[in-house]
PDB file of C-alpha atoms in Angstrom:
ATOM      1  CA  LEU A  22      14.246  18.752 -35.594  1.00 71.00           C
ATOM      2  CA  LEU A  23      15.153  20.871 -32.598  1.00 76.00           C
ATOM      3  CA  ALA A  24      12.779  18.873 -30.239  1.00 81.00           C
ATOM      4  CA  ILE A  25      14.293  15.621 -31.424  1.00 82.00           C
ATOM      5  CA  LEU A  26      18.104  17.166 -30.752  1.00 79.00           C
ATOM      6  CA  ILE A  27      16.953  18.445 -27.233  1.00 84.00           C
ATOM      7  CA  LEU A  28      15.961  14.837 -26.320  1.00 82.00           C
ATOM      8  CA  GLU A  29      18.927  13.359 -27.606  1.00 82.00           C
ATOM      9  CA  ILE A  30      21.125  15.434 -25.553  1.00 83.00           C
ATOM     10  CA  ALA A  31      18.828  15.051 -22.380  1.00 84.00           C
ATOM     11  CA  GLY A  32      18.887  11.332 -23.236  1.00 78.00           C
ATOM     12  CA  THR A  33      22.420  11.592 -23.089  1.00 78.00           C
ATOM     13  CA  ILE A  34      23.014  13.805 -19.758  1.00 81.00           C
ATOM     14  CA  LEU A  35      20.517  11.494 -18.046  1.00 78.00           C
ATOM     15  CA  THR A  36      22.384   8.438 -18.886  1.00 74.00           C
ATOM     16  CA  VAL A  37      25.614  10.011 -17.601  1.00 75.00           C
ATOM     17  CA  VAL A  38      23.695  11.170 -14.324  1.00 78.00           C
ATOM     18  CA  PHE A  39      21.908   8.012 -13.652  1.00 77.00           C
ATOM     19  CA  TYR A  40      24.792   5.622 -14.844  1.00 77.00           C
ATOM     20  CA  THR A  41      23.785   2.983 -12.067  1.00 77.00           C
ATOM     21  CA  LYS A  42      20.484   2.549 -13.442  1.00 81.00           C
ATOM     22  CA  ALA A  43      22.127   2.520 -16.978  1.00 80.00           C
ATOM     23  CA  THR A  44      24.139  -0.353 -15.881  1.00 84.00           C
ATOM     24  CA  LYS A  45      21.491  -2.203 -14.286  1.00 88.00           C
ATOM     25  CA  GLY A  46      19.113  -1.545 -17.241  1.00 89.00           C
ATOM     26  CA  LEU A  47      22.100  -3.269 -19.248  1.00 89.00           C
ATOM     27  CA  ARG A  48      22.263  -6.022 -16.973  1.00 90.00           C
ATOM     28  CA  ARG A  49      18.445  -6.604 -17.133  1.00 92.00           C
ATOM     29  CA  PHE A  50      18.423  -6.272 -21.077  1.00 91.00           C
ATOM     30  CA  LEU A  51      21.356  -9.015 -21.418  1.00 91.00           C
ATOM     31  CA  THR A  52      19.500 -11.086 -18.781  1.00 89.00           C
ATOM     32  CA  ASP A  53      16.389 -11.060 -20.777  1.00 90.00           C
ATOM     33  CA  ILE A  54      18.202 -12.109 -23.898  1.00 87.00           C
ATOM     34  CA  LEU A  55      19.604 -14.865 -21.898  1.00 85.00           C
ATOM     35  CA  ASP A  56      16.364 -16.220 -20.747  1.00 84.00           C
ATOM     36  CA  GLU A  57      14.529 -15.613 -24.349  1.00 84.00           C
ATOM     37  CA  THR A  58      17.278 -16.914 -26.824  1.00 81.00           C
ATOM     38  CA  PRO A  59      20.930 -17.504 -25.092  1.00 79.00           C
ATOM     39  CA  SER A  60      22.120 -18.058 -28.688  1.00 81.00           C
ATOM     40  CA  LYS A  61      21.787 -14.140 -29.199  1.00 83.00           C
ATOM     41  CA  LEU A  62      24.879 -13.574 -26.573  1.00 85.00           C
ATOM     42  CA  TYR A  63      27.099 -15.976 -28.468  1.00 89.00           C
ATOM     43  CA  ALA A  64      28.679 -13.701 -31.159  1.00 87.00           C
ATOM     44  CA  MET A  65      28.854 -10.683 -28.389  1.00 89.00           C
ATOM     45  CA  GLN A  66      30.688 -13.384 -26.162  1.00 91.00           C
ATOM     46  CA  GLN A  67      33.236 -14.188 -28.686  1.00 89.00           C
ATOM     47  CA  GLN A  68      33.823 -10.498 -29.635  1.00 89.00           C
ATOM     48  CA  TYR A  69      33.952  -9.122 -26.057  1.00 91.00           C
ATOM     49  CA  LYS A  70      35.778 -12.742 -24.832  1.00 92.00           C
ATOM     50  CA  CYS A  71      33.025 -12.983 -22.060  1.00 93.00           C
ATOM     51  CA  CYS A  72      30.663 -15.595 -20.512  1.00 92.00           C
ATOM     52  CA  GLY A  73      27.066 -14.840 -19.641  1.00 90.00           C
ATOM     53  CA  VAL A  74      25.352 -11.559 -17.938  1.00 92.00           C
ATOM     54  CA  ASP A  75      27.861 -12.160 -14.590  1.00 92.00           C
ATOM     55  CA  GLY A  76      29.791 -15.271 -15.679  1.00 91.00           C
ATOM     56  CA  TYR A  77      29.417 -18.799 -17.102  1.00 90.00           C
ATOM     57  CA  MET A  78      27.301 -19.845 -14.398  1.00 90.00           C
ATOM     58  CA  ASP A  79      24.025 -17.900 -15.630  1.00 88.00           C
ATOM     59  CA  PHE A  80      23.792 -20.816 -18.099  1.00 87.00           C
ATOM     60  CA  GLU A  81      23.346 -23.804 -15.666  1.00 86.00           C
ATOM     61  CA  ASN A  82      19.581 -23.454 -15.760  1.00 82.00           C
ATOM     62  CA  VAL A  83      19.608 -22.956 -19.560  1.00 81.00           C
ATOM     63  CA  THR A  84      21.614 -25.557 -21.075  1.00 84.00           C
ATOM     64  CA  ASP A  85      23.231 -28.701 -19.749  1.00 86.00           C
ATOM     65  CA  LEU A  86      26.798 -27.381 -21.421  1.00 88.00           C
ATOM     66  CA  ILE A  87      28.459 -24.073 -21.134  1.00 90.00           C
ATOM     67  CA  PRO A  88      28.514 -22.751 -24.601  1.00 90.00           C
ATOM     68  CA  LYS A  89      31.538 -22.696 -27.148  1.00 91.00           C
ATOM     69  CA  SER A  90      31.624 -19.136 -27.193  1.00 91.00           C
ATOM     70  CA  CYS A  91      32.589 -18.848 -23.653  1.00 91.00           C
ATOM     71  CA  CYS A  92      35.757 -21.051 -24.220  1.00 91.00           C
ATOM     72  CA  GLU A  93      39.064 -19.153 -24.469  1.00 91.00           C
ATOM     73  CA  VAL A  94      40.344 -22.162 -26.759  1.00 89.00           C
ATOM     74  CA  SER A  95      39.199 -24.011 -29.582  1.00 83.00           C
ATOM     75  CA  SER A  96      38.533 -27.094 -27.034  1.00 83.00           C
ATOM     76  CA  CYS A  97      37.694 -26.539 -23.490  1.00 88.00           C
ATOM     77  CA  ASN A  98      35.923 -28.280 -20.583  1.00 88.00           C
ATOM     78  CA  ARG A  99      32.168 -27.053 -20.638  1.00 88.00           C
ATOM     79  CA  ASN A 100      31.194 -29.176 -17.926  1.00 87.00           C
ATOM     80  CA  PHE A 101      29.775 -26.984 -15.105  1.00 87.00           C
ATOM     81  CA  SER A 102      31.259 -29.207 -12.490  1.00 84.00           C
ATOM     82  CA  GLU A 103      34.759 -28.445 -13.561  1.00 83.00           C
ATOM     83  CA  PRO A 104      35.224 -25.875 -16.110  1.00 85.00           C
ATOM     84  CA  SER A 105      38.532 -25.040 -17.475  1.00 87.00           C
ATOM     85  CA  GLU A 106      39.801 -22.172 -20.082  1.00 89.00           C
ATOM     86  CA  ILE A 107      36.211 -20.595 -19.741  1.00 91.00           C
ATOM     87  CA  TYR A 108      36.133 -16.807 -20.103  1.00 92.00           C
ATOM     88  CA  ASP A 109      35.381 -15.596 -16.267  1.00 88.00           C
ATOM     89  CA  ASP A 110      34.103 -12.101 -16.715  1.00 92.00           C
ATOM     90  CA  GLY A 111      30.337 -11.457 -17.387  1.00 92.00           C
ATOM     91  CA  CYS A 112      29.166  -9.381 -20.402  1.00 92.00           C
ATOM     92  CA  ALA A 113      27.626  -6.989 -18.633  1.00 92.00           C
ATOM     93  CA  ASP A 114      30.955  -6.256 -16.631  1.00 92.00           C
ATOM     94  CA  VAL A 115      33.062  -6.218 -19.987  1.00 92.00           C
ATOM     95  CA  ILE A 116      30.729  -3.742 -21.539  1.00 90.00           C
ATOM     96  CA  VAL A 117      30.570  -1.398 -18.821  1.00 88.00           C
ATOM     97  CA  HIS A 118      34.598  -1.569 -18.675  1.00 89.00           C
ATOM     98  CA  PHE A 119      34.642  -1.066 -22.388  1.00 88.00           C
ATOM     99  CA  LEU A 120      32.163   1.984 -22.179  1.00 82.00           C
ATOM    100  CA  LYS A 121      33.871   3.575 -19.266  1.00 83.00           C
ATOM    101  CA  ASP A 122      37.526   3.026 -21.346  1.00 85.00           C
ATOM    102  CA  ASN A 123      35.912   4.541 -24.491  1.00 83.00           C
ATOM    103  CA  SER A 124      33.863   7.310 -22.727  1.00 79.00           C
ATOM    104  CA  THR A 125      35.839  10.321 -23.750  1.00 80.00           C
ATOM    105  CA  ILE A 126      35.712   9.068 -27.563  1.00 86.00           C
ATOM    106  CA  ILE A 127      32.030   8.525 -27.070  1.00 81.00           C
ATOM    107  CA  ILE A 128      31.387  12.138 -25.457  1.00 80.00           C
ATOM    108  CA  ILE A 129      33.619  13.640 -28.446  1.00 85.00           C
ATOM    109  CA  PHE A 130      31.586  11.763 -31.146  1.00 86.00           C
ATOM    110  CA  LEU A 131      27.892  12.207 -29.426  1.00 83.00           C
ATOM    111  CA  SER A 132      29.235  16.112 -29.461  1.00 83.00           C
ATOM    112  CA  VAL A 133      30.187  16.458 -33.002  1.00 87.00           C
ATOM    113  CA  PHE A 134      26.797  14.718 -34.040  1.00 86.00           C
ATOM    114  CA  TYR A 135      24.966  16.978 -31.683  1.00 83.00           C
ATOM    115  CA  PHE A 136      26.761  20.188 -33.456  1.00 86.00           C
ATOM    116  CA  LEU A 137      26.389  18.999 -36.933  1.00 87.00           C
ATOM    117  CA  GLN A 138      22.463  18.370 -36.237  1.00 85.00           C
ATOM    118  CA  LEU A 139      22.305  21.822 -34.982  1.00 84.00           C
ATOM    119  CA  LEU A 140      24.026  23.455 -37.790  1.00 87.00           C
ATOM    120  CA  PHE A 141      21.690  21.356 -40.137  1.00 85.00           C
ATOM    121  CA  ILE A 142      18.838  22.501 -38.551  1.00 81.00           C
ATOM    122  CA  THR A 143      20.101  26.115 -38.401  1.00 83.00           C
ATOM    123  CA  CYS A 144      20.774  25.710 -42.245  1.00 84.00           C
ATOM    124  CA  ALA A 145      17.178  24.655 -42.626  1.00 81.00           C
ATOM    125  CA  CYS A 146      15.776  27.558 -40.796  1.00 79.00           C
ATOM    126  CA  CYS A 147      18.122  30.178 -42.720  1.00 78.00           C
ATOM    127  CA  ALA A 148      16.899  28.607 -46.070  1.00 74.00           C
ATOM    128  CA  ARG A 149      13.284  28.531 -45.276  1.00 68.00           C
ATOM    129  CA  ARG A 150      13.612  32.385 -44.381  1.00 64.00           C
ATOM    130  CA  THR A 151      15.116  33.548 -47.463  1.00 58.00           C
ATOM    131  CA  ASP A 152      13.124  31.485 -49.853  1.00 53.00           C
ATOM    132  CA  GLY A 153      11.083  34.281 -50.395  1.00 54.00           C
ATOM    133  CA  ASP A 154       7.422  32.401 -50.578  1.00 51.00           C
ATOM    134  CA  THR A 155       5.922  32.745 -47.144  1.00 50.00           C
ATOM    135  CA  GLU A 156       2.759  31.919 -48.240  1.00 54.00           C
ATOM    136  CA  HIS A 157       3.508  28.045 -49.333  1.00 53.00           C
ATOM    137  CA  GLY A 158       6.754  27.622 -47.701  1.00 52.00           C
ATOM    138  CA  PHE A 159       8.552  26.230 -50.660  1.00 51.00           C
ATOM    139  CA  VAL A 160      10.494  27.355 -53.769  1.00 51.00           C
ATOM    140  CA  TYR A 161       9.696  26.304 -57.392  1.00 51.00           C
ATOM    141  CA  LEU A 162      12.631  26.045 -59.750  1.00 53.00           C
ATOM    142  CA  PRO A 163      12.909  28.332 -62.883  1.00 56.00           C
ATOM    143  CA  LEU A 164      10.945  27.195 -65.737  1.00 54.00           C
ATOM    144  CA  ASN A 165      12.125  27.306 -69.579  1.00 57.00           C
ATOM    145  CA  ASP A 166      10.956  30.021 -71.464  1.00 55.00           C
ATOM    146  CA  SER A 167       7.985  28.313 -73.527  1.00 53.00           C
ATOM    147  CA  LYS A 168       6.315  27.576 -70.516  1.00 51.00           C
ATOM    148  CA  ARG A 169       6.828  30.882 -68.296  1.00 50.00           C
ATOM    149  CA  ASN A 170       4.131  32.810 -70.230  1.00 51.00           C
ATOM    150  CA  SER A 171       1.366  30.687 -68.035  1.00 51.00           C
ATOM    151  CA  TYR A 172       2.823  31.566 -64.586  1.00 49.00           C
ATOM    152  CA  LYS A 173       3.943  34.730 -62.863  1.00 51.00           C
ATOM    153  CA  SER A 174       7.738  35.383 -62.446  1.00 49.00           C
ATOM    154  CA  THR A 175       9.846  37.539 -60.429  1.00 52.00           C
ATOM    155  CA  ASN A 176      13.623  38.373 -60.830  1.00 50.00           C
ATOM    156  CA  ARG A 177      14.388  35.580 -58.486  1.00 52.00           C
ATOM    157  CA  ILE A 178      11.941  32.398 -58.514  1.00 53.00           C
ATOM    158  CA  THR A 179       9.176  31.481 -60.989  1.00 51.00           C
ATOM    159  CA  TYR A 180       6.116  30.873 -58.887  1.00 50.00           C
ATOM    160  CA  LEU A 181       2.923  29.109 -59.847  1.00 53.00           C
ATOM    161  CA  ALA A 182       0.121  31.517 -60.345  1.00 47.00           C
TER     162      ALA A 182
END
């Protein structure tokens, strides 16, 4: 568990340090989605009010019309030659801007998350250390009196004999 926590923290630090590579990775990820199944971008485009990876021209080689999810209003001109009322910003830039704007909240959330993980790991280690059964590594619950005769018992915990 501790190794996983260290990897998570290292991943977060590397993402911050290599911000430009992370941005390029996001752009490449969105481009792959656009190339394989552009319909997967539609919900994101509506939510973030963006169009394509870098703009509406990303769809020129994929579809005949600009997707409806790129429209600012319910009816817009979706032709590539003269679009109107189309979101200008690409989704990659909008998401990067969103992450920059909310980076403090994200860092606080991750810090609390990592602290809680470390706390639970510490509690698990303390519980393991105080369980008293170093041979098997687990604790048995006390049994009722009728079954206790066939088991060896201590004051704290009943173990299998």
